[in-house]
Short mmCIF file of N, CA and C in Angstrom, two decimals:
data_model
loop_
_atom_site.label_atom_id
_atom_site.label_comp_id
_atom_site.label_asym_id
_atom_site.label_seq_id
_atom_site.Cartn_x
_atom_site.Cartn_y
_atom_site.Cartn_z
N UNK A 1 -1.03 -11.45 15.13
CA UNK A 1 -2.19 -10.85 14.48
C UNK A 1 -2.95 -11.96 13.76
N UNK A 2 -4.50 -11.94 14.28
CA UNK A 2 -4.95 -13.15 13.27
C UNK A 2 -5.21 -12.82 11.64
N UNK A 3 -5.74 -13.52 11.16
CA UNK A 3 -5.99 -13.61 9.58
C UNK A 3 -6.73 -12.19 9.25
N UNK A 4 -7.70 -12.60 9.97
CA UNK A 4 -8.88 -11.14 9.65
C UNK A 4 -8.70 -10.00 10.42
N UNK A 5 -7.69 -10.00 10.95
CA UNK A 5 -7.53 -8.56 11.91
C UNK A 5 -6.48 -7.80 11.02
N UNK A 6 -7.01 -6.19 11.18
CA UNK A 6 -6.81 -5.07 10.34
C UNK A 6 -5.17 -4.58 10.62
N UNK A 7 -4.72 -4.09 10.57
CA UNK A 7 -3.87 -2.62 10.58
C UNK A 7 -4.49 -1.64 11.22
N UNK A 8 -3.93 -1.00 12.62
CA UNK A 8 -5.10 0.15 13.53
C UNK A 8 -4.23 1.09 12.58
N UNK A 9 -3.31 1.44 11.92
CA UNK A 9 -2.80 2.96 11.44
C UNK A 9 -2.94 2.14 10.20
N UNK A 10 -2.22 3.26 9.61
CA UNK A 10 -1.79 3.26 8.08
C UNK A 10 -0.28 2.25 8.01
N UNK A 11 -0.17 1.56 7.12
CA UNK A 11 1.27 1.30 6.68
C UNK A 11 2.00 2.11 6.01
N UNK A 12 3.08 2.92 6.77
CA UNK A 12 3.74 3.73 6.48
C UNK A 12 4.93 3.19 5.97
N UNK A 13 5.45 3.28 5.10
CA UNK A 13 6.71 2.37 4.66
C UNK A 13 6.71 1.88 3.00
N UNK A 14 7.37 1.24 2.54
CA UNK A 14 7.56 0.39 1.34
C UNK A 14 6.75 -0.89 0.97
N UNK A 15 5.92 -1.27 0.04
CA UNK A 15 5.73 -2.28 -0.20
C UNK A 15 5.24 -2.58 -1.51
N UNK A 16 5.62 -3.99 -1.82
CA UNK A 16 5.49 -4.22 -3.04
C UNK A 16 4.16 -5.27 -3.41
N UNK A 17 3.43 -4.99 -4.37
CA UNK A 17 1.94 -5.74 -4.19
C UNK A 17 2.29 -6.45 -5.93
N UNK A 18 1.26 -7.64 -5.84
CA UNK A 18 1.03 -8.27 -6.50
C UNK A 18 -0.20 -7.60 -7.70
N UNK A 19 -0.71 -8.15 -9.01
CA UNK A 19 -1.34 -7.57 -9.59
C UNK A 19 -3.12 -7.53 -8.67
N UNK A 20 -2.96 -9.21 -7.46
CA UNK A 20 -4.53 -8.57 -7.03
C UNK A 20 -4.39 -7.79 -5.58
N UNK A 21 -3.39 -7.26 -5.43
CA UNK A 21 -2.88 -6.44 -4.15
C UNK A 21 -2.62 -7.33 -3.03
N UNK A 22 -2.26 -8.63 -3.06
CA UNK A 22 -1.30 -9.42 -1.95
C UNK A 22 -0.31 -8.39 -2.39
N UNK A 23 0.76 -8.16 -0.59
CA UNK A 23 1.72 -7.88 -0.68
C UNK A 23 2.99 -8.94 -0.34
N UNK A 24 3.91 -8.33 -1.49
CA UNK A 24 4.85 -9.55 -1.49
C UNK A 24 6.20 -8.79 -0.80
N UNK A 25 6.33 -7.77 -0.22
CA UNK A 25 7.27 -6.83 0.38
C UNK A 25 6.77 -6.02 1.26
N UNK A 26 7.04 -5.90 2.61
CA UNK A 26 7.07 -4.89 3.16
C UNK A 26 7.76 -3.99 4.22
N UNK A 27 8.64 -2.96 3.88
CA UNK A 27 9.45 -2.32 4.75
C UNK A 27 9.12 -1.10 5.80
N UNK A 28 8.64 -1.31 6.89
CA UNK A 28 8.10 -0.41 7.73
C UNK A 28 8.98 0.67 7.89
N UNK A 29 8.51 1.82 7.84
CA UNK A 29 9.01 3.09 8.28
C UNK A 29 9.38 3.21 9.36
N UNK A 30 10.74 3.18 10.15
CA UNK A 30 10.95 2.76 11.84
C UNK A 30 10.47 4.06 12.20
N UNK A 31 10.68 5.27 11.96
CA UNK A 31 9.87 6.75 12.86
C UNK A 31 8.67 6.92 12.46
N UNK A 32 8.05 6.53 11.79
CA UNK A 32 6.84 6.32 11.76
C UNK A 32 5.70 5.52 12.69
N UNK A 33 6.20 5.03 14.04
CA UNK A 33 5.59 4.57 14.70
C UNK A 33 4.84 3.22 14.30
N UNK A 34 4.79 2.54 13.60
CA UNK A 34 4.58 1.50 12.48
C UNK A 34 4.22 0.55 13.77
N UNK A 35 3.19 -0.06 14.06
CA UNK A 35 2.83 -1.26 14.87
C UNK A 35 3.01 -2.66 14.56
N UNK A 36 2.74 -2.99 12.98
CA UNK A 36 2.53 -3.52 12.31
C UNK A 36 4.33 -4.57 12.39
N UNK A 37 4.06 -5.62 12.05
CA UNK A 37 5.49 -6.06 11.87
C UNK A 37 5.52 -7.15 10.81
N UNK A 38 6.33 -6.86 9.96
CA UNK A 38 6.66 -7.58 8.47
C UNK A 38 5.81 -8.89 7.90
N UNK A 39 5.99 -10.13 9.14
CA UNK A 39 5.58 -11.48 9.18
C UNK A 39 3.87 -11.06 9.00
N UNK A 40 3.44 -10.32 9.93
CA UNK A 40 1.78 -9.80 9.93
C UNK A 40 0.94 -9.43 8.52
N UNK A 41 2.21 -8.98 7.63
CA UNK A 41 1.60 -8.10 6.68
C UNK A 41 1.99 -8.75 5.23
N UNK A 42 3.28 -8.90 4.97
CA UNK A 42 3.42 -10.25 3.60
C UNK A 42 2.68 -11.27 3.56
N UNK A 43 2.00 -11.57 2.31
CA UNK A 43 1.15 -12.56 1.81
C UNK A 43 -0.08 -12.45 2.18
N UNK A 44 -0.83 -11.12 2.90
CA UNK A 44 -1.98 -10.93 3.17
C UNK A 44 -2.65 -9.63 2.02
N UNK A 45 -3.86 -9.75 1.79
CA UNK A 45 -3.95 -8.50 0.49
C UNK A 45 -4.14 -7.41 1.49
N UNK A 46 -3.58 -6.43 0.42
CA UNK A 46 -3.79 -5.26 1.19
C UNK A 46 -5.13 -4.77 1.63
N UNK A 47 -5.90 -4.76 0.16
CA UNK A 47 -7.13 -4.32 0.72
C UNK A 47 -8.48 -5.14 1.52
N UNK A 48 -8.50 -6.21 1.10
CA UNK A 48 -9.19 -7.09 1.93
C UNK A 48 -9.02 -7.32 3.32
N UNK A 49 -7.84 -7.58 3.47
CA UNK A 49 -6.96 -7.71 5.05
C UNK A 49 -6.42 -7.01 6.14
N UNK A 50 -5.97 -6.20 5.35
CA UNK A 50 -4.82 -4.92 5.81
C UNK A 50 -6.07 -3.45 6.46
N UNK A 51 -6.02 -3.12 5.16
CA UNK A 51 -6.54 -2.06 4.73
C UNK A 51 -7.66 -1.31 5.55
N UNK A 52 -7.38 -0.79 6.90
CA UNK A 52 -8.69 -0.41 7.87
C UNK A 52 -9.44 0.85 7.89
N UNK A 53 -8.91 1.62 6.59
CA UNK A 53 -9.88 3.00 6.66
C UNK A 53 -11.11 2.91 6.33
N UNK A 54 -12.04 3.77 6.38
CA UNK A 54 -13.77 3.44 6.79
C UNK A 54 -13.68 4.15 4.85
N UNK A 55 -12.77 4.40 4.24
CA UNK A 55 -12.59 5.22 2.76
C UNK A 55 -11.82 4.34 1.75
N UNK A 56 -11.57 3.00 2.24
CA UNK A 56 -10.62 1.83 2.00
C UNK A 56 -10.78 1.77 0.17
N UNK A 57 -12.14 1.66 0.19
CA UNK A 57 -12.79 1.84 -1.40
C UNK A 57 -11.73 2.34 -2.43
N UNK A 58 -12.24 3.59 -1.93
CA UNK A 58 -11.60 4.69 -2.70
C UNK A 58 -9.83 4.64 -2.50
N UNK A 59 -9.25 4.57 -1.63
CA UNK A 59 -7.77 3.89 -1.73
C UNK A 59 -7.10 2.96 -2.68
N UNK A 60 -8.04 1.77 -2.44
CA UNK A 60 -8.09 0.85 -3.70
C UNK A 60 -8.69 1.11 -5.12
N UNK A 61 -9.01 2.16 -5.56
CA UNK A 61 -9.88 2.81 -6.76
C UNK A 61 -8.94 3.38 -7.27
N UNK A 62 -7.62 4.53 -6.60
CA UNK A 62 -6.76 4.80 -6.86
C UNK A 62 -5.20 4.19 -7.04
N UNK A 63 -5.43 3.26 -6.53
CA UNK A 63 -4.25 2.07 -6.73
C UNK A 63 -4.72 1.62 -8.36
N UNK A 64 -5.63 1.06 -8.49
CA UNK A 64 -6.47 0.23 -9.33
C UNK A 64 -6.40 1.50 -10.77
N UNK A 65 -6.27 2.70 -10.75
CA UNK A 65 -6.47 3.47 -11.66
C UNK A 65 -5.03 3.46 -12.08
N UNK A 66 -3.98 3.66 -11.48
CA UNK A 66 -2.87 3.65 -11.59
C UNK A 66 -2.01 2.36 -11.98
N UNK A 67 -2.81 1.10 -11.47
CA UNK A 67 -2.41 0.03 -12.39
C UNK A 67 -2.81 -0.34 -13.61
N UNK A 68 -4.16 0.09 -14.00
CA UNK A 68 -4.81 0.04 -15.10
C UNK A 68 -4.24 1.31 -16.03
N UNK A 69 -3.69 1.81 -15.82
CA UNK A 69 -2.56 3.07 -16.38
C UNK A 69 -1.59 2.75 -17.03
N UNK A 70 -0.81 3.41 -17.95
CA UNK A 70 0.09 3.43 -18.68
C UNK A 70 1.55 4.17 -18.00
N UNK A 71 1.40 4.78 -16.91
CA UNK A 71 2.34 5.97 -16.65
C UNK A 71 3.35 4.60 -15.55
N UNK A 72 4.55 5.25 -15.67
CA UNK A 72 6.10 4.35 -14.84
C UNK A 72 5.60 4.72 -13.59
N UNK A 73 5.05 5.62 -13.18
CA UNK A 73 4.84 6.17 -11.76
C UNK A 73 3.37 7.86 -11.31
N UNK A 74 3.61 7.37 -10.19
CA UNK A 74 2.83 8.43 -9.43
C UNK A 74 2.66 8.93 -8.16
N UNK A 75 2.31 10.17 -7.85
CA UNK A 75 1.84 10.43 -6.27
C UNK A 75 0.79 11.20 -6.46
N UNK A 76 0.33 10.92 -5.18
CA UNK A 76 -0.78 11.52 -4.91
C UNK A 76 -1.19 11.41 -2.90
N UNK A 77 -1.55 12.40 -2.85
CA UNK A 77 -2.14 13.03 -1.48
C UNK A 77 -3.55 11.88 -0.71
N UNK A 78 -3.29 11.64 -0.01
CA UNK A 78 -5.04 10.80 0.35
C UNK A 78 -4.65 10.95 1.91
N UNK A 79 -6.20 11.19 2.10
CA UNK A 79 -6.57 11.05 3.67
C UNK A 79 -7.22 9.95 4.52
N UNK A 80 -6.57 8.98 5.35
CA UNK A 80 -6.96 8.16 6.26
C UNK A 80 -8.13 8.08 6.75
N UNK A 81 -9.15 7.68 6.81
CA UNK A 81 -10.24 8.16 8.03
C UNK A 81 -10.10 7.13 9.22
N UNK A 82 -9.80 7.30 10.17
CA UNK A 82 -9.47 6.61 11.26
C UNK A 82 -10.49 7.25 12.33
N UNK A 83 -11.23 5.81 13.89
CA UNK A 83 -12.08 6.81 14.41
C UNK A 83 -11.42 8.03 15.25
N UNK A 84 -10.09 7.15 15.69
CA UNK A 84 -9.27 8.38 16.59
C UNK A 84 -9.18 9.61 15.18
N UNK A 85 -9.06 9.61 14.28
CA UNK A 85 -8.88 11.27 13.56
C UNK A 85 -8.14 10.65 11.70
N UNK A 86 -8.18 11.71 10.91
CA UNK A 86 -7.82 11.96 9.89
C UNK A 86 -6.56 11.65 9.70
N UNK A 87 -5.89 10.78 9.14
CA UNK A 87 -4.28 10.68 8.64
C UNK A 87 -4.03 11.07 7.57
N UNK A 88 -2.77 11.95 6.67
CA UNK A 88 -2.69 12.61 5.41
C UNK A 88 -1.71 11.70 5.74
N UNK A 89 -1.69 11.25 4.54
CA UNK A 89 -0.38 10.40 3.91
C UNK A 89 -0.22 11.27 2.50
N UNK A 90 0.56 11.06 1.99
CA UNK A 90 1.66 10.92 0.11
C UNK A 90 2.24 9.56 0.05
N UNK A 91 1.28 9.47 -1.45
CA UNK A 91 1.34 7.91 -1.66
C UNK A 91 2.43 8.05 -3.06
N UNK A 92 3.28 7.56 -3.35
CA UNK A 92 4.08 7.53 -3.84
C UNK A 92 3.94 6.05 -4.99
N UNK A 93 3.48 5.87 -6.33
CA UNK A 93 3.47 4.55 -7.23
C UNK A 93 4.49 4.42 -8.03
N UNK A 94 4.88 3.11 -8.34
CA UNK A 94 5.34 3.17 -9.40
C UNK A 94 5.76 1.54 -9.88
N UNK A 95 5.92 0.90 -11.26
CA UNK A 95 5.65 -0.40 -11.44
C UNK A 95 7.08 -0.93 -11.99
N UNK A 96 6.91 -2.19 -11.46
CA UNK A 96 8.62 -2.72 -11.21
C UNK A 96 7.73 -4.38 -12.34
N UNK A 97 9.21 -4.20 -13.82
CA UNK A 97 9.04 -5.22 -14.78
C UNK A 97 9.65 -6.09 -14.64
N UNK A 98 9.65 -7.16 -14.26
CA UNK A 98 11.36 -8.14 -14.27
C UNK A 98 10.74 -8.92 -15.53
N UNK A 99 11.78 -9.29 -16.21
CA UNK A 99 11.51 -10.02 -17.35
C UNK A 99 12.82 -11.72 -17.32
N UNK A 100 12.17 -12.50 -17.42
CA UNK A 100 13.38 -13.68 -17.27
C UNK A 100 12.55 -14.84 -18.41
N UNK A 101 13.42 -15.86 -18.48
CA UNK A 101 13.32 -17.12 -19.77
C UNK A 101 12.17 -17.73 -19.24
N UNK A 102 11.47 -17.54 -18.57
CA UNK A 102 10.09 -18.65 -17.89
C UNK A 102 8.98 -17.31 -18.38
N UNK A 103 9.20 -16.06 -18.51
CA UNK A 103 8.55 -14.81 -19.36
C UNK A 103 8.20 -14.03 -17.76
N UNK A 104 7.58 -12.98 -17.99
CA UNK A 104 7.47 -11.52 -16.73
C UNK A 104 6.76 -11.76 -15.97
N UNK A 105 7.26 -10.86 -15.16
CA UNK A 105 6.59 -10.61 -13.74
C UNK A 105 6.34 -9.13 -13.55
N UNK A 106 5.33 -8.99 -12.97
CA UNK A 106 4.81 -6.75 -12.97
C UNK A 106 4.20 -7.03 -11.56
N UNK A 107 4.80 -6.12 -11.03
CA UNK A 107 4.58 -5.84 -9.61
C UNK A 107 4.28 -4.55 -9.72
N UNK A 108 3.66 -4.04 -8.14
CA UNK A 108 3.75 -2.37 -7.83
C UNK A 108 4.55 -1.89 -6.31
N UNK A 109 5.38 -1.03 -6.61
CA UNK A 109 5.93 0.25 -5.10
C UNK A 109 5.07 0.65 -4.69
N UNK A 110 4.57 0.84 -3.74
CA UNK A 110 3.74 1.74 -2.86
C UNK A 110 4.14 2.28 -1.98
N UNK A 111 4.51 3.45 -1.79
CA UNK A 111 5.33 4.01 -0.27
C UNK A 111 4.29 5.01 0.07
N UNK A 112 3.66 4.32 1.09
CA UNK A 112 3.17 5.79 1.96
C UNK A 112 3.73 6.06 3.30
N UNK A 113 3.97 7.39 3.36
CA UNK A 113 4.68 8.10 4.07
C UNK A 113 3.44 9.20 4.70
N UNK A 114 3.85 9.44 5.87
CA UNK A 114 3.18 10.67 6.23
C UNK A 114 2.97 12.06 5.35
N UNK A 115 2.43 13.13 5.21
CA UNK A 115 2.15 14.34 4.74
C UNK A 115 2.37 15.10 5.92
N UNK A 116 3.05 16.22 5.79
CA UNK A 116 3.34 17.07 6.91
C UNK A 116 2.65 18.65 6.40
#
C-alpha cells in the first residue's frame, strides 16, 4: 500500500493512536474481513491517511471530542459512507496512562467493530 492510499473499508479491530491520531497499534478483526494488514496501517495517521469515508470530518470531530474530554471511556454508533453503501460500526473509546521516571505517556483504544 503506498503512503497516500486509503483503507477501501473501515478498520475493524483494535488500535491504539497517538495524541495527533498516528496509530501506534493495530489489531485487525480476523472475521471481519479486514483487507488492511498491520505493516500498512502503524505509523500512518488515521485520519489523514487511513481514514476513507466521504464523513471522515465528523469521525475525527468525535474522536477529538472524546480526547478533549474528561471521561476514562466511551461508545458510540457512527455510520461509514462508502460509495459501494453505508457501514454501521460501534466505536468503542477509552484512554490508556502509562506513567514512568522520564514522566507520561496518554494514548487512545479505539475498537471499531461492526453494528449488527
Amino acid at each position: 500500500m503506498s503512503a497516500t492510499a486509503t483503507v477501501l473499508e473501515p478498520l475493524f479491530g483494535l488500535l491504539e493512536l497517538d495524541a495527533i491520531g498516528t496509530v501506534l497499534y493495530y489489531n485487525p478483526e480476523r472475521d471481519a474481513g479486514a483487507e488492511a494488514q498491520t505493516q500498512d496501517i502503524v505509523g500512518r495517521n488515521l485520519f489523514a491517511d487511513i481514514t476513507p469515508a466521504l464523513d471522515s470530518r465528523e469521525f475525527e470531530r468525535q474522536i477529538g471530542n472524546f480526547r478533549h474530554s474528561e471521561a476514562p471511556a466511551r461508545s458510540l454508533n457512527f455510520t461509514f459512507h462508502f460509495e459501494r453503501g453505508d457501514v454501521h460500526a460501534r466505536i468503542l473509546l477509552a484512554r490508556i496512562r502509562e506513567r514512568s521516571e522520564q514522566g507520561g505517556r496518554e494514548s487512545m483504544l479505539v475498537h471499531i467493530r461492526k453494528a449488527f
